[in-house]
Short mmCIF file of C-alpha atoms in Angstrom, two decimals:
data_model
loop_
_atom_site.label_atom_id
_atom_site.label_comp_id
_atom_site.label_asym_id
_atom_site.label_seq_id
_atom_site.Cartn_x
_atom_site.Cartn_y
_atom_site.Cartn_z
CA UNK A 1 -34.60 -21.77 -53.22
CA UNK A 2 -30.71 -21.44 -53.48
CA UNK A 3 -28.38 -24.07 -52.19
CA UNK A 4 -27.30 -23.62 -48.66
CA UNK A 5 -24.26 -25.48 -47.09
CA UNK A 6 -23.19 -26.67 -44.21
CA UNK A 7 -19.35 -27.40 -43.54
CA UNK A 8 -17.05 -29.25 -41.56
CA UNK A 9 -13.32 -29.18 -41.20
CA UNK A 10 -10.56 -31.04 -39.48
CA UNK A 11 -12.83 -32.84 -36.83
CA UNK A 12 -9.95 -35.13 -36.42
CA UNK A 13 -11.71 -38.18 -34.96
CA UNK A 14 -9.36 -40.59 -33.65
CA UNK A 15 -11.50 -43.28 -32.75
CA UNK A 16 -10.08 -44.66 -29.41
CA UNK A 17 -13.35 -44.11 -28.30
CA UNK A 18 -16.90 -43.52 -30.18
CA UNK A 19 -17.30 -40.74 -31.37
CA UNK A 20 -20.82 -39.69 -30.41
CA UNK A 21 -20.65 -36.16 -30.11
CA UNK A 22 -19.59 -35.72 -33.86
CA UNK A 23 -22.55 -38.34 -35.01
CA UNK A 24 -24.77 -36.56 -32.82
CA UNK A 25 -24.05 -33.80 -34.87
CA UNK A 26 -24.87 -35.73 -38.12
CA UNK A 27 -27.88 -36.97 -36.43
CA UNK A 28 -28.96 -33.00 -35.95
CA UNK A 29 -27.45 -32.26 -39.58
CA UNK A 30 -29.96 -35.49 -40.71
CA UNK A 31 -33.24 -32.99 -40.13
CA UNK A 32 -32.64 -30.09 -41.98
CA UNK A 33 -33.87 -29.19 -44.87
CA UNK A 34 -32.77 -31.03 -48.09
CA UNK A 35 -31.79 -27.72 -49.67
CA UNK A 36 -29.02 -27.82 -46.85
CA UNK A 37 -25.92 -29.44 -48.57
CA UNK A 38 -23.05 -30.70 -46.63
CA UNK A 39 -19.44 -30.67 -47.35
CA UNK A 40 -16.99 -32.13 -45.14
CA UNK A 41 -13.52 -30.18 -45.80
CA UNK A 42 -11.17 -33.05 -45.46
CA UNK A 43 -9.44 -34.37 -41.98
CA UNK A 44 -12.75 -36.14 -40.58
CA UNK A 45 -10.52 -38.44 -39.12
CA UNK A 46 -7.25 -38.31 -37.78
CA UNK A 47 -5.89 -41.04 -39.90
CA UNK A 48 -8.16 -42.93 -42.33
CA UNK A 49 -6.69 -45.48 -44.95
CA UNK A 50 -9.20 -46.24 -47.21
CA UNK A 51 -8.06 -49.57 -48.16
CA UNK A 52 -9.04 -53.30 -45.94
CA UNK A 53 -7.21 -53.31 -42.76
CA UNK A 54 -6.83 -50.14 -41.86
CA UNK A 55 -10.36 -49.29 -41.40
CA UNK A 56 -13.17 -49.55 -37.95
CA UNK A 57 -16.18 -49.30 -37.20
CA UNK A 58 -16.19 -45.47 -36.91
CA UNK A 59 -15.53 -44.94 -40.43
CA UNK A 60 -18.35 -47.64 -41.55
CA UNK A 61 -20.47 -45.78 -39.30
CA UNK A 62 -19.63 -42.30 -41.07
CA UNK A 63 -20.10 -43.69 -44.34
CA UNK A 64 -23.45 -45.15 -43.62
CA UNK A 65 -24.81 -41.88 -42.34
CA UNK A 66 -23.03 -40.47 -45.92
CA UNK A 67 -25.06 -43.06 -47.86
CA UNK A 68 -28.18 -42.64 -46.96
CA UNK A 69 -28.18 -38.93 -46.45
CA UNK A 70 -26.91 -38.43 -50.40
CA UNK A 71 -30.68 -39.67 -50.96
CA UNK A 72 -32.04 -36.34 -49.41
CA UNK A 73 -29.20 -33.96 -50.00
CA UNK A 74 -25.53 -33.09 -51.75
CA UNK A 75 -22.78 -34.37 -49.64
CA UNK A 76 -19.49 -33.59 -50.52
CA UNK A 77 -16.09 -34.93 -49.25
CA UNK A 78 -12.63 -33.94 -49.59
CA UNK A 79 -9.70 -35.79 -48.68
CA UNK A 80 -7.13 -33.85 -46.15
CA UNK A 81 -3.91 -34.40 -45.83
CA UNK A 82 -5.04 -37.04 -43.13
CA UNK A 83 -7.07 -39.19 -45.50
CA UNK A 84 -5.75 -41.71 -48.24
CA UNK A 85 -7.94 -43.34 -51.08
CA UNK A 86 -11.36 -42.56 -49.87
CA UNK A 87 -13.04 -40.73 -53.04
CA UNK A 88 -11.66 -43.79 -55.07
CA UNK A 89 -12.68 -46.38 -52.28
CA UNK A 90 -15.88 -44.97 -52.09
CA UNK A 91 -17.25 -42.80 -54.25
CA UNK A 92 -20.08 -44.35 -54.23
CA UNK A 93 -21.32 -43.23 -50.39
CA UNK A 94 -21.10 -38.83 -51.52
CA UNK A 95 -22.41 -36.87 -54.22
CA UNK A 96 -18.94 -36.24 -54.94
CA UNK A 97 -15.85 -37.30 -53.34
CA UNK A 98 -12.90 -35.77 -54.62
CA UNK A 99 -8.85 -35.45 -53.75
CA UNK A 100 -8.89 -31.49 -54.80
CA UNK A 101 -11.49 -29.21 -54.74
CA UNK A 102 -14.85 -28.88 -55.33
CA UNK A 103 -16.95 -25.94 -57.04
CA UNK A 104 -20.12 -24.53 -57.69
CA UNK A 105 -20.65 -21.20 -59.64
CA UNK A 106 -18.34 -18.62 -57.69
CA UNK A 107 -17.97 -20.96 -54.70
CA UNK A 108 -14.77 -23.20 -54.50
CA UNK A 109 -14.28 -26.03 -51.28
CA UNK A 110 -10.74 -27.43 -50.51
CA UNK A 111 -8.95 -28.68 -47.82
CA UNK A 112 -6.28 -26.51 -47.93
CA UNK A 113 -3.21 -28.21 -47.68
CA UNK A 114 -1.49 -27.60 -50.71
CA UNK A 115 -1.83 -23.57 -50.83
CA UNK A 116 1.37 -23.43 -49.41
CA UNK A 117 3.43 -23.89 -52.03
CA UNK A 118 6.87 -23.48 -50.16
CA UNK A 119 6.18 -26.64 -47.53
CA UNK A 120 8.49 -29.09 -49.45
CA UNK A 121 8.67 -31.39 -47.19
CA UNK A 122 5.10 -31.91 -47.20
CA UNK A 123 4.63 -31.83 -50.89
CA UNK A 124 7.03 -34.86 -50.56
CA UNK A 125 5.32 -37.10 -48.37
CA UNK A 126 2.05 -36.02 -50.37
CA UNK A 127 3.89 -38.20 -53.40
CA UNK A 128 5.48 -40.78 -51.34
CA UNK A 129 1.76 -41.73 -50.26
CA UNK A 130 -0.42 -41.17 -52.58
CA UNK A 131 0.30 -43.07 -56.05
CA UNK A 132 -0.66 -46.26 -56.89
CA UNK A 133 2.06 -48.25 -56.28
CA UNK A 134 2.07 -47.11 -52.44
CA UNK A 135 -1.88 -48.04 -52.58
CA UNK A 136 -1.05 -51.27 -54.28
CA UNK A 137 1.50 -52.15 -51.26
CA UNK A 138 -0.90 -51.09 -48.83
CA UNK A 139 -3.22 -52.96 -50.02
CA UNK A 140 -1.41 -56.32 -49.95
CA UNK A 141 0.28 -55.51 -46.44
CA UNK A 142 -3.45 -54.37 -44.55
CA UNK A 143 -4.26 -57.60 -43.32
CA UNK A 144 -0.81 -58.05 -41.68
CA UNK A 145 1.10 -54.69 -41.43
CA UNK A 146 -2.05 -52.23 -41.30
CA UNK A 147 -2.26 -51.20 -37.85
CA UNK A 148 1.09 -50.26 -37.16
CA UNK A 149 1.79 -48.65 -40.70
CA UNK A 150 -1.23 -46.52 -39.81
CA UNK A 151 0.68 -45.50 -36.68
CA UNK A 152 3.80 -44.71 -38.18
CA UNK A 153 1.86 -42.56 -40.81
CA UNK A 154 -0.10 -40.89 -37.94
CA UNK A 155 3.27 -40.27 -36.42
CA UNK A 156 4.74 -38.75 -39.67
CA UNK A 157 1.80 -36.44 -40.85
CA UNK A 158 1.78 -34.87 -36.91
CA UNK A 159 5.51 -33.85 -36.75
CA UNK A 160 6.78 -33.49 -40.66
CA UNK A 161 7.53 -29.76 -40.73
CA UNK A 162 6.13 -28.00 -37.84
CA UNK A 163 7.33 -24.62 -39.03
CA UNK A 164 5.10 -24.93 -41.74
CA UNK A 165 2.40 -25.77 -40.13
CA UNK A 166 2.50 -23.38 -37.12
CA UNK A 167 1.47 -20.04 -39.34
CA UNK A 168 -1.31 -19.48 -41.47
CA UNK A 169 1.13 -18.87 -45.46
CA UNK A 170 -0.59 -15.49 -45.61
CA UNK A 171 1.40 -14.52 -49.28
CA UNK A 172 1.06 -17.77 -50.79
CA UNK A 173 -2.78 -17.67 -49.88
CA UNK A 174 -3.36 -14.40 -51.37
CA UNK A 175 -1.30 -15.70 -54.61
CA UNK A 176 -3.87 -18.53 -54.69
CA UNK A 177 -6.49 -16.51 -54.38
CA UNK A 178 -5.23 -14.18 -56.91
CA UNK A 179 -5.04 -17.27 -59.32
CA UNK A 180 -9.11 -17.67 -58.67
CA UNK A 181 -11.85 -16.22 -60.86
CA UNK A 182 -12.84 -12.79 -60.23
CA UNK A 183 -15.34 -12.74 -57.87
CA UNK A 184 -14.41 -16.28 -56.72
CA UNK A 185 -15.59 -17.37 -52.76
CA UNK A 186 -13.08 -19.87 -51.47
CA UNK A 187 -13.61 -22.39 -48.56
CA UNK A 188 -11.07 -24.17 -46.62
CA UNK A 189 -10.05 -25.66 -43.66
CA UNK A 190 -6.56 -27.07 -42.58
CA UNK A 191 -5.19 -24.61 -40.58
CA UNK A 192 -7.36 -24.84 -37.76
CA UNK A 193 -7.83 -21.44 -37.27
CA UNK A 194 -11.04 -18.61 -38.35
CA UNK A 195 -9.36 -16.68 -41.36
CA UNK A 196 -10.78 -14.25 -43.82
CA UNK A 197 -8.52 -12.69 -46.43
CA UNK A 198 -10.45 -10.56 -49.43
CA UNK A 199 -7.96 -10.17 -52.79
CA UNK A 200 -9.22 -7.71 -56.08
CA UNK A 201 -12.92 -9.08 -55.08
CA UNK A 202 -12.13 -12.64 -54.10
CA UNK A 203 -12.62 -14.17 -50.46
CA UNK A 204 -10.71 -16.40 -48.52
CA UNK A 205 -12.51 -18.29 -45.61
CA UNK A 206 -10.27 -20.14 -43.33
CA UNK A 207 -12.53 -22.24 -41.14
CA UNK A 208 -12.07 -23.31 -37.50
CA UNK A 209 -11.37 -27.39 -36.87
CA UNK A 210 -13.98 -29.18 -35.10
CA UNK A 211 -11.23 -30.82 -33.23
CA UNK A 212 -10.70 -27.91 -31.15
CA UNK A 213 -13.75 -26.36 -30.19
CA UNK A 214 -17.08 -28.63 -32.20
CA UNK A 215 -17.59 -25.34 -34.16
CA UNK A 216 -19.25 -25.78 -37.56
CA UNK A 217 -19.73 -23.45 -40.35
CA UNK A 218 -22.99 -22.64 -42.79
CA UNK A 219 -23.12 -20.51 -46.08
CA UNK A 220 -26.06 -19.19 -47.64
CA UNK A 221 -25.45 -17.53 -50.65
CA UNK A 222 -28.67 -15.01 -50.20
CA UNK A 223 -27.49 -14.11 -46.69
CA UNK A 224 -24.44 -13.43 -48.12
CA UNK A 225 -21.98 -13.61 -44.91
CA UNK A 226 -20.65 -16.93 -43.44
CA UNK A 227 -21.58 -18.35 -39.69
CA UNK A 228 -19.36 -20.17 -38.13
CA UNK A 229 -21.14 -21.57 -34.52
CA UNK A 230 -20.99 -24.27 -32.02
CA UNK A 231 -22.52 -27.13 -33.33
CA UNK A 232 -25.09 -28.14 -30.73
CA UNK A 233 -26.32 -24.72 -32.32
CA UNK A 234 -27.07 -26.91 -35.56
CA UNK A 235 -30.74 -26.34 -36.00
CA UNK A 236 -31.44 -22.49 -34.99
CA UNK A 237 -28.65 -21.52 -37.37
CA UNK A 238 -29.65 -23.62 -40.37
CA UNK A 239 -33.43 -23.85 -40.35
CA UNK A 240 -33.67 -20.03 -40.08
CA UNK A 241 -32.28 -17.01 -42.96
CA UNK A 242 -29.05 -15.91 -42.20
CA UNK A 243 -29.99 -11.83 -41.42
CA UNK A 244 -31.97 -12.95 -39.16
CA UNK A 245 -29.37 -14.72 -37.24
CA UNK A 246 -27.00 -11.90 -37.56
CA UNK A 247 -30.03 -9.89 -35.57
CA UNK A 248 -29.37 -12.27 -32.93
CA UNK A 249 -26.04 -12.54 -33.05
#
């Protein structure tokens, strides 16, 4: 049986309050089949800084559920451009954890951030953040200065270059998909928004955040086409092939 994935993008979890919905999707994500992968796309949270300090319970509690479903299934993370140190923090809790991309075969995951090439500004604050002599800082300033540095970087990362951030690059993602091996399927999530963009036999699939509607996405390469559904829908989408969804559909 081929690997099938589920994926999740930009579910930008703030945690004011628990998060239950988004666990009780986890919990439903916890009984399917182990041939059922899961890759979260980067952005689970709306700011997480992987380091003492800057962390609650909410991201314990995701990494928990991370741990002990890597015993029954591939889970993948990538960091978004909302997440700071976790595959080095903790690679221990994924199957791989990663600050890039991950592939397998023809299929490529990102987060999607950097396909813009032209957002300067962003590329910027990418390097001001993440090196290790910010991590080193932030490490020693946590216990005292965690809290509100968090703010101020939650502050930063929602208002640096709006313009940017408002359109979905169309040329510079069909360059980056040109730079992909032929017959390359590409994942990503970022821009919020359902995208699909086919270049000389490659595919770009822009999927929808979780923050704004709880929509989900699954892949199965026999099927071949991708679902993208609510995800209280979890378990007739998943535990069933894919044509015979798109009957229902």
């Amino acid at each position: 049986m081929s690997q099938r994935w589920l994926m999740i993008a930009d579910a930008h979890l703030t945690c004011i309050e628990p998060e239950d919905g988004f666990f009780r999707m986890l919990d439903a994500a916890a009984r399917l089949p182990g041939d059922v992968g899961v890759i979260f796309l980067g952005d689970v949270f709306d700011l997480w800084i992987a380091l003492r300090g800057y962390e609650n319970a909410e991201h314990r509690r995701f990494l928990d559920w991370c741990r002990g479903e890597k015993m029954k299934r591939k889970i993948i993370f990538l960091e978004g451009n909302h997440e700071f140190f976790v595959a080095k923090t903790y690679a221990d809790a994924f199957t791989y954890a990663g600050e890039d991309a991950y592939r397998e075969g023809d299929l490529l995951w990102l987060h999607g951030d950097r396909i813009n090439k032209e957002d300067r500004a962003y590329a910027f604050l990418r390097f001001i953040l993440r090196n290790r002599l910010t991590r080193r800082l932030l490490k020693l300033a946590g216990p005292t200065f965690g809290p509100s540095f968090a703010h101020y970087v939650r502050e930063r990362l929602r208002t640096t270059n709006q313009a940017h951030k408002r359109y979905f690059p169309e040329p510079q993602a069909l360059r980056f998909l040109a730079s992909c091996p032929s017959g390359s399927v590409v994942f990503a999530g970022h821009f919020h928004d359902r995208v699909t963009k086919t270049a000389d036999g490659r595919i770009l699939e822009v999927l929808p955040a979780y923050a704004s509607a709880s929509e989900i996405a699954y892949y199965d390469p026999a099927g071949p086409e991708l679902a993208v559904f609510p995800a209280d829908r979890i378990a007739g989408v998943c535990c069933k092939p894919m044509n015979q969804e798109a009957a229902e559909s």
